[in-house]
XYZ file of C-alpha atoms in Angstrom:
327
model
C -0.086 -0.318 -0.080
C 1.890 3.226 -0.867
C 2.308 6.808 1.282
C 1.244 10.346 0.861
C 3.682 12.155 0.896
C 4.271 13.025 4.528
C 2.602 9.751 5.642
C 4.360 7.672 8.500
C 4.623 4.443 8.145
C 2.273 1.739 11.034
C -0.854 2.137 12.120
C -3.607 4.335 14.350
C -5.124 2.730 17.167
C -8.296 3.406 18.445
C -6.686 2.059 22.122
C -9.215 3.756 24.019
C -11.950 1.295 22.873
C -9.410 -1.674 25.233
C -8.108 0.397 27.532
C -7.883 -1.023 31.625
C -9.135 2.276 33.319
C -12.830 2.469 30.855
C -14.823 1.606 33.417
C -12.555 3.741 36.486
C -9.852 6.334 35.935
C -6.055 5.431 37.527
C -3.542 7.655 35.900
C -0.941 4.785 37.193
C -2.702 1.911 35.329
C -3.566 4.102 32.326
C 0.569 5.147 32.296
C 1.486 1.469 32.173
C -0.657 0.809 29.267
C 0.215 3.501 27.006
C 4.016 2.775 28.280
C 3.103 -0.737 27.131
C 1.698 0.383 23.391
C 5.071 2.165 23.131
C 7.233 -0.642 23.171
C 4.557 -2.282 20.205
C 6.514 -1.656 17.094
C 4.352 -0.636 13.431
C 2.137 2.074 15.302
C 1.898 5.486 14.003
C -0.184 7.023 17.239
C -4.133 6.859 18.619
C -6.876 7.429 17.402
C -8.337 9.296 20.497
C -11.800 10.282 21.873
C -12.931 13.864 22.298
C -15.800 14.069 24.989
C -15.848 17.658 25.003
C -11.976 17.326 25.915
C -9.381 15.641 24.772
C -9.502 13.473 27.507
C -12.328 12.510 29.992
C -10.476 12.969 33.292
C -7.424 14.567 32.941
C -5.822 16.470 29.647
C -3.090 17.236 31.467
C -1.552 13.731 31.765
C -2.835 13.560 28.548
C -0.918 16.328 26.712
C 2.142 14.528 29.234
C 1.666 10.802 28.497
C 1.876 10.766 24.784
C 4.758 9.726 23.392
C 5.626 12.724 21.178
C 6.597 10.801 17.772
C 2.805 9.958 17.707
C 0.398 10.832 15.555
C -3.181 11.370 16.189
C -6.881 10.853 14.838
C -9.323 13.090 16.735
C -12.893 11.603 16.704
C -15.842 12.912 18.483
C -18.558 10.004 17.850
C -18.259 9.237 21.381
C -19.661 12.869 22.117
C -21.909 12.890 18.933
C -24.112 9.687 20.542
C -23.933 11.021 24.215
C -25.410 14.899 22.477
C -27.747 13.050 20.028
C -29.055 10.831 23.556
C -29.874 13.787 25.117
C -31.388 15.773 22.171
C -32.279 13.964 18.982
C -32.034 17.423 16.355
C -28.843 17.436 17.661
C -25.829 17.365 14.816
C -24.007 18.228 11.728
C -26.952 17.266 9.098
C -29.904 18.014 12.220
C -32.787 20.244 9.709
C -32.569 22.277 13.611
C -30.838 25.093 13.631
C -30.465 24.969 17.110
C -29.077 21.604 16.836
C -26.682 21.916 13.449
C -25.510 25.384 15.502
C -24.079 22.582 18.897
C -23.241 20.864 16.529
C -20.704 23.369 14.699
C -19.729 24.586 17.655
C -18.282 20.998 19.229
C -16.578 20.952 15.752
C -15.076 24.345 16.950
C -14.198 23.503 20.510
C -12.663 20.395 19.455
C -10.110 22.403 16.950
C -9.172 24.393 19.924
C -8.572 21.094 21.432
C -7.162 19.884 17.934
C -4.445 22.885 18.735
C -3.488 22.648 22.292
C -2.402 19.199 20.932
C -0.036 21.057 18.931
C 0.827 22.972 21.010
C 1.958 20.818 23.646
C 3.587 18.075 20.949
C 5.523 21.026 19.457
C 4.331 19.473 15.920
C 1.719 19.404 13.638
C 0.538 16.163 15.955
C -3.120 15.643 14.527
C -3.549 14.506 11.333
C -7.151 14.091 10.943
C -9.940 14.653 13.238
C -13.074 12.414 12.770
C -17.173 14.215 12.990
C -20.149 12.448 12.017
C -23.191 12.970 10.098
C -26.065 12.733 12.821
C -28.668 12.439 13.384
C -30.939 10.203 11.487
C -32.436 11.100 8.359
C -35.614 12.910 9.033
C -38.682 10.146 7.847
C -40.736 12.995 6.019
C -37.467 15.362 4.743
C -34.124 14.372 2.522
C -33.152 18.354 3.975
C -29.931 16.338 5.782
C -27.199 16.655 3.351
C -28.245 19.910 2.362
C -27.520 20.753 5.987
C -24.530 18.702 6.540
C -23.440 20.255 3.146
C -23.600 23.919 4.997
C -21.608 22.967 8.484
C -19.561 21.427 6.279
C -19.101 24.662 4.462
C -18.417 25.952 7.659
C -15.629 24.165 9.663
C -13.893 23.155 5.864
C -13.126 27.277 5.788
C -11.534 27.161 9.363
C -7.268 26.610 10.197
C -7.034 22.888 10.962
C -3.260 23.300 11.698
C -3.023 20.797 8.793
C -5.511 18.207 10.112
C -7.581 16.540 7.486
C -11.543 17.081 8.175
C -13.262 13.886 7.895
C -17.225 12.521 8.234
C -16.603 9.618 9.781
C -19.324 7.112 8.239
C -21.283 5.704 11.158
C -24.307 2.702 10.617
C -26.915 4.119 8.781
C -30.670 4.228 9.636
C -32.540 1.072 7.806
C -36.232 1.149 7.449
C -36.967 -1.669 10.150
C -33.764 -2.648 11.256
C -32.063 -2.379 14.873
C -29.172 0.305 14.088
C -26.333 0.848 16.596
C -26.204 4.446 15.451
C -28.538 4.924 12.831
C -26.816 8.741 11.231
C -26.986 9.855 7.130
C -26.359 7.292 4.584
C -22.764 6.762 3.126
C -24.653 8.449 -0.191
C -26.013 11.496 1.514
C -22.444 12.227 3.227
C -20.370 11.940 0.035
C -23.450 14.325 -1.472
C -22.790 16.628 0.981
C -19.610 17.007 0.720
C -19.599 17.770 -2.841
C -22.571 20.439 -2.703
C -20.385 22.214 0.261
C -17.331 22.500 -1.581
C -14.597 21.827 0.985
C -11.732 19.724 1.590
C -13.258 17.173 3.525
C -13.059 13.281 3.462
C -14.230 10.330 4.708
C -13.183 7.206 6.881
C -14.932 4.076 6.810
C -15.334 1.937 10.105
C -15.494 -1.708 8.940
C -17.447 -2.537 11.221
C -19.951 0.248 11.316
C -20.729 -0.302 7.565
C -21.006 -4.403 8.497
C -23.647 -3.611 11.021
C -26.099 -1.511 8.712
C -25.301 -4.033 5.932
C -25.589 -6.962 7.770
C -22.446 -8.835 5.985
C -19.107 -9.076 6.343
C -18.789 -9.251 2.516
C -20.788 -6.486 1.465
C -18.253 -3.851 3.148
C -15.820 -3.099 0.303
C -19.242 -1.877 -1.235
C -18.853 1.324 1.038
C -14.563 1.116 0.817
C -15.034 1.457 -3.115
C -18.221 4.424 -2.609
C -15.975 6.244 -0.910
C -13.661 5.932 -3.317
C -15.109 6.010 -6.274
C -15.637 9.429 -5.352
C -12.689 10.442 -4.305
C -12.925 11.084 -0.885
C -11.539 8.037 1.116
C -8.915 9.184 3.880
C -9.221 6.571 6.625
C -9.697 2.500 6.870
C -10.365 1.427 10.276
C -10.830 -1.749 11.624
C -13.119 -2.464 14.213
C -15.199 -6.316 14.117
C -18.624 -7.354 14.781
C -20.208 -10.251 15.485
C -24.200 -11.826 14.178
C -24.334 -13.394 17.206
C -24.271 -12.961 20.910
C -20.661 -13.089 22.506
C -18.732 -11.802 25.211
C -18.982 -8.263 23.311
C -22.496 -8.032 23.527
C -26.437 -8.347 21.517
C -25.453 -9.731 17.815
C -24.411 -6.659 15.529
C -24.072 -3.929 18.549
C -21.348 -1.599 17.672
C -18.776 -3.617 20.413
C -15.184 -3.518 18.746
C -14.952 -7.064 17.959
C -10.887 -7.626 17.587
C -10.493 -10.442 14.076
C -11.315 -13.737 14.854
C -8.493 -16.354 15.247
C -6.344 -16.663 11.996
C -4.640 -20.115 10.982
C -1.202 -20.040 11.530
C -0.766 -17.124 13.543
C 0.569 -18.279 17.069
C -1.869 -18.985 19.906
C -4.073 -17.772 17.060
C -7.193 -17.933 19.359
C -5.685 -16.894 23.032
C -5.713 -12.833 21.309
C -8.796 -13.346 19.383
C -12.183 -13.513 19.198
C -14.415 -16.914 17.786
C -17.660 -14.503 17.561
C -16.025 -11.685 15.154
C -16.741 -11.588 11.203
C -13.840 -9.262 11.175
C -10.575 -11.911 9.324
C -7.751 -11.140 8.081
C -8.188 -11.833 4.456
C -11.541 -9.223 4.430
C -9.032 -6.794 6.015
C -6.897 -7.508 3.107
C -9.815 -7.055 0.606
C -10.241 -3.869 2.237
C -6.615 -2.289 1.898
C -6.184 -3.068 -1.633
C -9.864 -1.667 -2.694
C -9.059 1.220 -0.587
C -5.381 2.624 -2.491
C -3.802 4.519 -1.262
C -5.141 6.559 2.471
C -3.976 8.718 4.738
C -4.530 6.461 7.567
C -5.550 2.704 8.256
C -5.300 0.991 12.101
C -7.410 -0.762 14.264
C -10.307 -0.808 17.645
C -10.668 -3.036 19.125
C -11.984 -4.118 22.608
C -10.624 -7.157 25.169
C -12.572 -9.048 27.068
C -12.290 -9.931 30.052
C -13.281 -6.348 31.559
C -10.398 -7.735 34.799
C -7.947 -8.571 31.457
C -4.602 -7.104 32.648
C -2.527 -4.913 30.816
C -0.135 -6.721 29.541
C -3.262 -8.759 28.089
C -4.252 -5.514 25.935
C -1.253 -4.705 25.125
C -0.438 -8.141 23.713
C -3.851 -8.269 21.571
C -3.057 -4.898 20.120
C 0.561 -6.044 19.890
C -0.572 -9.115 17.692
C -3.790 -7.365 15.934
C -1.273 -4.816 14.755
C 0.998 -7.565 13.326
C -1.619 -9.273 11.302
C -2.734 -6.042 9.859
C 0.626 -4.574 8.739
C 1.447 -7.887 7.060
C -1.944 -8.360 5.574
C -1.483 -4.337 3.652
C 2.126 -5.120 2.753
């Protein structure tokens, strides 16, 4: 897979999904987790969650703890899901002006966070921000894409200090089908980008596309659609199961790791048998995607009381598998 100008080799890891402190903040434990990840070959940087700050508990701690060589992708998905739960009118694609303006204001707060992180790193550490096209489409209107375009026109005009502005495609609202996020369809997101005239791209999350399409093989259609539109910039791998598992109910957006890969050492020890995400499927998606700004993994890990060492080892093996798949 070729690298664009200025891209560093390696993968972006959404390590917060498997953090040992997800259920209770402990800076000493999290420091050990980051130290372990810093020793993993092939990690380019982290996908960090934006929750109205760069860290949900201690932003100064995060700025001091991040290895200076790591690059960052900042995603607002956690904020967006919580905001829509509080107010279904919230979002960049909202036809309600107050809800749309609130989402734009959050993007402005993210921009301030990008600047704080870059200032702390002494470099343009943030390579991308991932925004989401919430809320879901109104059943009696098709104006969501136009509302999203208006938001992107404004946001795309800001100085993001070199960070790419991306829409992270989440599973779209499909009539008669239970959803995890239920936001805009990929076609509407692409149409909004074109209408906006802004330099905005798309990031595809493998698991969320599988949830929407109820298929592992059809995820390639989303990759191809975004690629053919000339907007595909990021590809993150996150697994999903079509049956209940230790990670939750069927089709939950629970970030399952790879399914066991034949031939890998201890194939089942750091994998999830219920996961639909296989290494060959990841290889196919990367081949279809072509040149990207970044790719990576976002995997959770069970049991909830798993050791820091076990979590780091799962990520190490997963990074190794995906690195080999992309070669």
